[in-house]
CSV table of C-alpha atoms in Angstrom, one decimal:
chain,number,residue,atom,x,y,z
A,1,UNK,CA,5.9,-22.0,-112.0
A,2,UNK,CA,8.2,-20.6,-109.1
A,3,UNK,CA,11.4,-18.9,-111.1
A,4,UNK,CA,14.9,-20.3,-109.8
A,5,UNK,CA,17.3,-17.0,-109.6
A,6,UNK,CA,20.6,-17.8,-111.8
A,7,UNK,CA,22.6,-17.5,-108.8
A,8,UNK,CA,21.0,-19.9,-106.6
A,9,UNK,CA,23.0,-23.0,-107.9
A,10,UNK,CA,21.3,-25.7,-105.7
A,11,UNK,CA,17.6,-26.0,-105.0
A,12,UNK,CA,16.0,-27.5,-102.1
A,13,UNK,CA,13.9,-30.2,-102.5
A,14,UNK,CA,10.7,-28.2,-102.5
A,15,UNK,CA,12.2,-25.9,-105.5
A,16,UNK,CA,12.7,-29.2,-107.4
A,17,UNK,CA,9.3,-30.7,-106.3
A,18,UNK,CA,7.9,-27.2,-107.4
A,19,UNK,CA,10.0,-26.8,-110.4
A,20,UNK,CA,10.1,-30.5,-112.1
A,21,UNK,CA,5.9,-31.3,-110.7
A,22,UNK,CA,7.5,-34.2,-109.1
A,23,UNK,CA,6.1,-34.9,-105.3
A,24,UNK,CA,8.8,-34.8,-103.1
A,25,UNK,CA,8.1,-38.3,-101.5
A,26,UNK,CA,8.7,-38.9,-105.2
A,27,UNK,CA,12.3,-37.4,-106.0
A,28,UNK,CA,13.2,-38.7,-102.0
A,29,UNK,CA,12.7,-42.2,-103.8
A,30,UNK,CA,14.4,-41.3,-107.0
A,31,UNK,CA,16.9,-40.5,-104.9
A,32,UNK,CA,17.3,-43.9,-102.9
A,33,UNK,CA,17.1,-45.6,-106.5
A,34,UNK,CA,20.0,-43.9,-107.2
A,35,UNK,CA,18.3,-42.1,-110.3
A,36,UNK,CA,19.3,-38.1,-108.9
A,37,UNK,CA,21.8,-36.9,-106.4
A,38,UNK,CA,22.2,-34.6,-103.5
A,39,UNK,CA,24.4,-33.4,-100.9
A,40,UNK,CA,23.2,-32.7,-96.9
A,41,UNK,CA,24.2,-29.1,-95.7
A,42,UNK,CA,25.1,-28.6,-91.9
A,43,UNK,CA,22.0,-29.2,-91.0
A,44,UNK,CA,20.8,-32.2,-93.0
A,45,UNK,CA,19.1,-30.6,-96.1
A,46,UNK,CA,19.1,-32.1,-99.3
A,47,UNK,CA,19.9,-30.0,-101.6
A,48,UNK,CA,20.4,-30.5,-105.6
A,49,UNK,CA,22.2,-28.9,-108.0
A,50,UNK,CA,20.3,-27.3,-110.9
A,51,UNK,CA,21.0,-30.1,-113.2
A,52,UNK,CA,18.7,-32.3,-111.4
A,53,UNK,CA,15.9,-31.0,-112.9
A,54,UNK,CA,17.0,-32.1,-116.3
A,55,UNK,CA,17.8,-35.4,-115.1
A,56,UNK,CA,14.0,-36.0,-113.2
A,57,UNK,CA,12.7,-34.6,-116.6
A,58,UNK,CA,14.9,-37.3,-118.2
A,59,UNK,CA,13.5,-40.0,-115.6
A,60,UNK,CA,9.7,-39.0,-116.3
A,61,UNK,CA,9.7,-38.9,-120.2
A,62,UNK,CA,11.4,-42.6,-120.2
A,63,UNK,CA,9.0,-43.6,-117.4
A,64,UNK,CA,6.2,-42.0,-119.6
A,65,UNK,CA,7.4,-44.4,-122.5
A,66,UNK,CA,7.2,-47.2,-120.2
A,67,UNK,CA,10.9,-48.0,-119.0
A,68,UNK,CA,11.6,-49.2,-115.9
A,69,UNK,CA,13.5,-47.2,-113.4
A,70,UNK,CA,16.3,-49.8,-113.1
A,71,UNK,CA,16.7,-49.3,-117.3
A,72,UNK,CA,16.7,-45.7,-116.2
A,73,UNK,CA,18.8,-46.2,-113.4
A,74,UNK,CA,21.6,-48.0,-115.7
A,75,UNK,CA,21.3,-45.6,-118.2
A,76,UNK,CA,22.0,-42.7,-116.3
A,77,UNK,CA,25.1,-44.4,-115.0
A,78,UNK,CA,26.3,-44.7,-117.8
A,79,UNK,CA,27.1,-41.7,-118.9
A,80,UNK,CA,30.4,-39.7,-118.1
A,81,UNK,CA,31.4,-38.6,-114.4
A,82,UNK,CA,27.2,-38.6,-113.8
A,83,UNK,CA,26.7,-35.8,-116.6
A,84,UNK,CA,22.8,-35.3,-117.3
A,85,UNK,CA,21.6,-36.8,-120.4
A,86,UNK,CA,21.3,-34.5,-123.3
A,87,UNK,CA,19.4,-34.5,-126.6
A,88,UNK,CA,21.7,-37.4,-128.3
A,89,UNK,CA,21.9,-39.1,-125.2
A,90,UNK,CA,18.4,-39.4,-125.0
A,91,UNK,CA,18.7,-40.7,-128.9
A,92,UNK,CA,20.9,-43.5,-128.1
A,93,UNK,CA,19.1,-44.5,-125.4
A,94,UNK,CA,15.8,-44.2,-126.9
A,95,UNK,CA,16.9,-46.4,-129.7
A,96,UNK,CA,18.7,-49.2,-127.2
A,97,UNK,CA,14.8,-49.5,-125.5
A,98,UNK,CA,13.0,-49.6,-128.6
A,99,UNK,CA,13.5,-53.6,-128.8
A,100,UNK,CA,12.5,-54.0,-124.9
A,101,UNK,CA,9.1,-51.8,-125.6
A,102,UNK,CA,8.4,-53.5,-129.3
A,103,UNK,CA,8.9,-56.9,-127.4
A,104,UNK,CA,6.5,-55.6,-124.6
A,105,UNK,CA,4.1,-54.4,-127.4
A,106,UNK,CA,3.8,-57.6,-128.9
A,107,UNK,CA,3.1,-59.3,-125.5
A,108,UNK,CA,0.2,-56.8,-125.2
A,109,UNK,CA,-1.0,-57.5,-128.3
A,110,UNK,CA,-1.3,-61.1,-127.6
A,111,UNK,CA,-2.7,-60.6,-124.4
A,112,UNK,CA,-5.4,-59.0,-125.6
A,113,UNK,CA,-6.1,-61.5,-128.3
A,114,UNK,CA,-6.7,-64.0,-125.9
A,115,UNK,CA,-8.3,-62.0,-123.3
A,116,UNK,CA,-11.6,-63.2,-124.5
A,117,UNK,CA,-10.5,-66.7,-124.4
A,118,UNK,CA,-9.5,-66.4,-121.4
A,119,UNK,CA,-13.1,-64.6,-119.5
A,120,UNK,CA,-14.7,-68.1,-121.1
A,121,UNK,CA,-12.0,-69.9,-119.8
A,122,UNK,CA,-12.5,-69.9,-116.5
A,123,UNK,CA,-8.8,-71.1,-115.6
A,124,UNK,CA,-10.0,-74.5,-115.4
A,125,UNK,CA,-7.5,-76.1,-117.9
A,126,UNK,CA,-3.7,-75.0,-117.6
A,127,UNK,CA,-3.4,-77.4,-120.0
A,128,UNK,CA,-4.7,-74.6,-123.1
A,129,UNK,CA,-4.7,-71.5,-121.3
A,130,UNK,CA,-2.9,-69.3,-123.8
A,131,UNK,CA,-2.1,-67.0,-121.1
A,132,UNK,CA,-0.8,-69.3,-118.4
A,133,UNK,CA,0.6,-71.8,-120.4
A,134,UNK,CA,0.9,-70.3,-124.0
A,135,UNK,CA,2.0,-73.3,-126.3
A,136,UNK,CA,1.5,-75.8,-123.6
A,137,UNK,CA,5.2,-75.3,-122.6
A,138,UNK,CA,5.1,-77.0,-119.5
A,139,UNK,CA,3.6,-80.1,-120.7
A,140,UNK,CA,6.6,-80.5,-122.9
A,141,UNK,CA,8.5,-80.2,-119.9
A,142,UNK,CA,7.8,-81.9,-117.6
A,143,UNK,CA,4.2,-84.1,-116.4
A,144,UNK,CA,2.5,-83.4,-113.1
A,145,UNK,CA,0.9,-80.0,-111.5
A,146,UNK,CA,3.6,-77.1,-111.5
A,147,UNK,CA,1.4,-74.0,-111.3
C-alpha cells in the first residue's frame, strides 16, 4: 500500500482510491452523495484532505453491515462542523442502526420461511401469498385487483 508523506495534507483522488481500495468511479459517487468532500485546485482537481480516508473507511464498514448510504449520509452530517466519525461515534451510531438491521433480520428470516411456499406457489393466488400479501392485508382493505 502506497505510503502518504506526513506533509502532503491533501491526496488526489488516485492516492485515496489507492490508499482506502475504493475505485475511484466509487469515491467520485460518494462524493455526489454527499458522503466525503473535496475542493478543485486551479486546474480542476479534486483533491481531499487526509481525513477522508477515515471517513470512506467509515462509509464501507456501515455499508458492510448493511446501511444504506442515505443512513450514512445523515449520519455523517450529523456530526460537528463535518468532523470524521471516531470510535464513540461509530458506537452511537452503531447502536441507533441496530433496530433498522434487527427489523431487516427478521424480514429475512421470514422470507426465507416461506420461500418454499412460495417456489410451490406459483403466484397464482395473491390472495395467500405470504410474500405478496402476508396476512392477506389487502383483502382487509379494500376488494378488487390492486397488485
Amino acid at each position: 500500500m502506497p505510503q502518504i508523506p506526513e506533509k502532503i495534507h491533501e491526496l488526489t483522488v488516485g492516492q485515496l482510491s489507492a490508499r482506502s481500495g475504493v475505485a475511484v468511479s466509487a469515491l467520485h459517487f460518494y462524493e455526489v452523495k454527499g458522503l466525503i468532500a473535496s475542493r478543485r485546485t486551479s486546474g480542476n482537481q479534486r483533491r481531499y484532505s487526509r481525513d477522508a480516508l477515515r471517513r470512506v473507511a467509515f462509509v464501507r464498514a456501515a455499508q458492510r453491515v448493511g446501511i444504506p448510504l442515505a443512513s450514512i449520509r445523515d449520519a455523517l452530517a450529523q456530526l460537528p462542523e463535518g468532523r470524521t466519525p471516531n470510535r464513540e461515534d461509530w458506537a452511537r451510531l452503531s447502536q441507533a442502526w441496530r433496530a433498522e438491521l434487527d427489523q431487516r433480520i427478521t424480514q429475512l428470516g421470514r422470507l426465507r420461511d416461506h420461500l418454499t411456499d412460495c417456489i410451490g406457489c406459483g403466484c397464482l393466488s395473491l390472495e395467500n401469498c405470504a410474500l405478496s400479501n402476508p396476512d392477506d392485508v389487502f383483502g382487509e382493505r379494500l376488494t378488487g385487483s390492486r397488485l
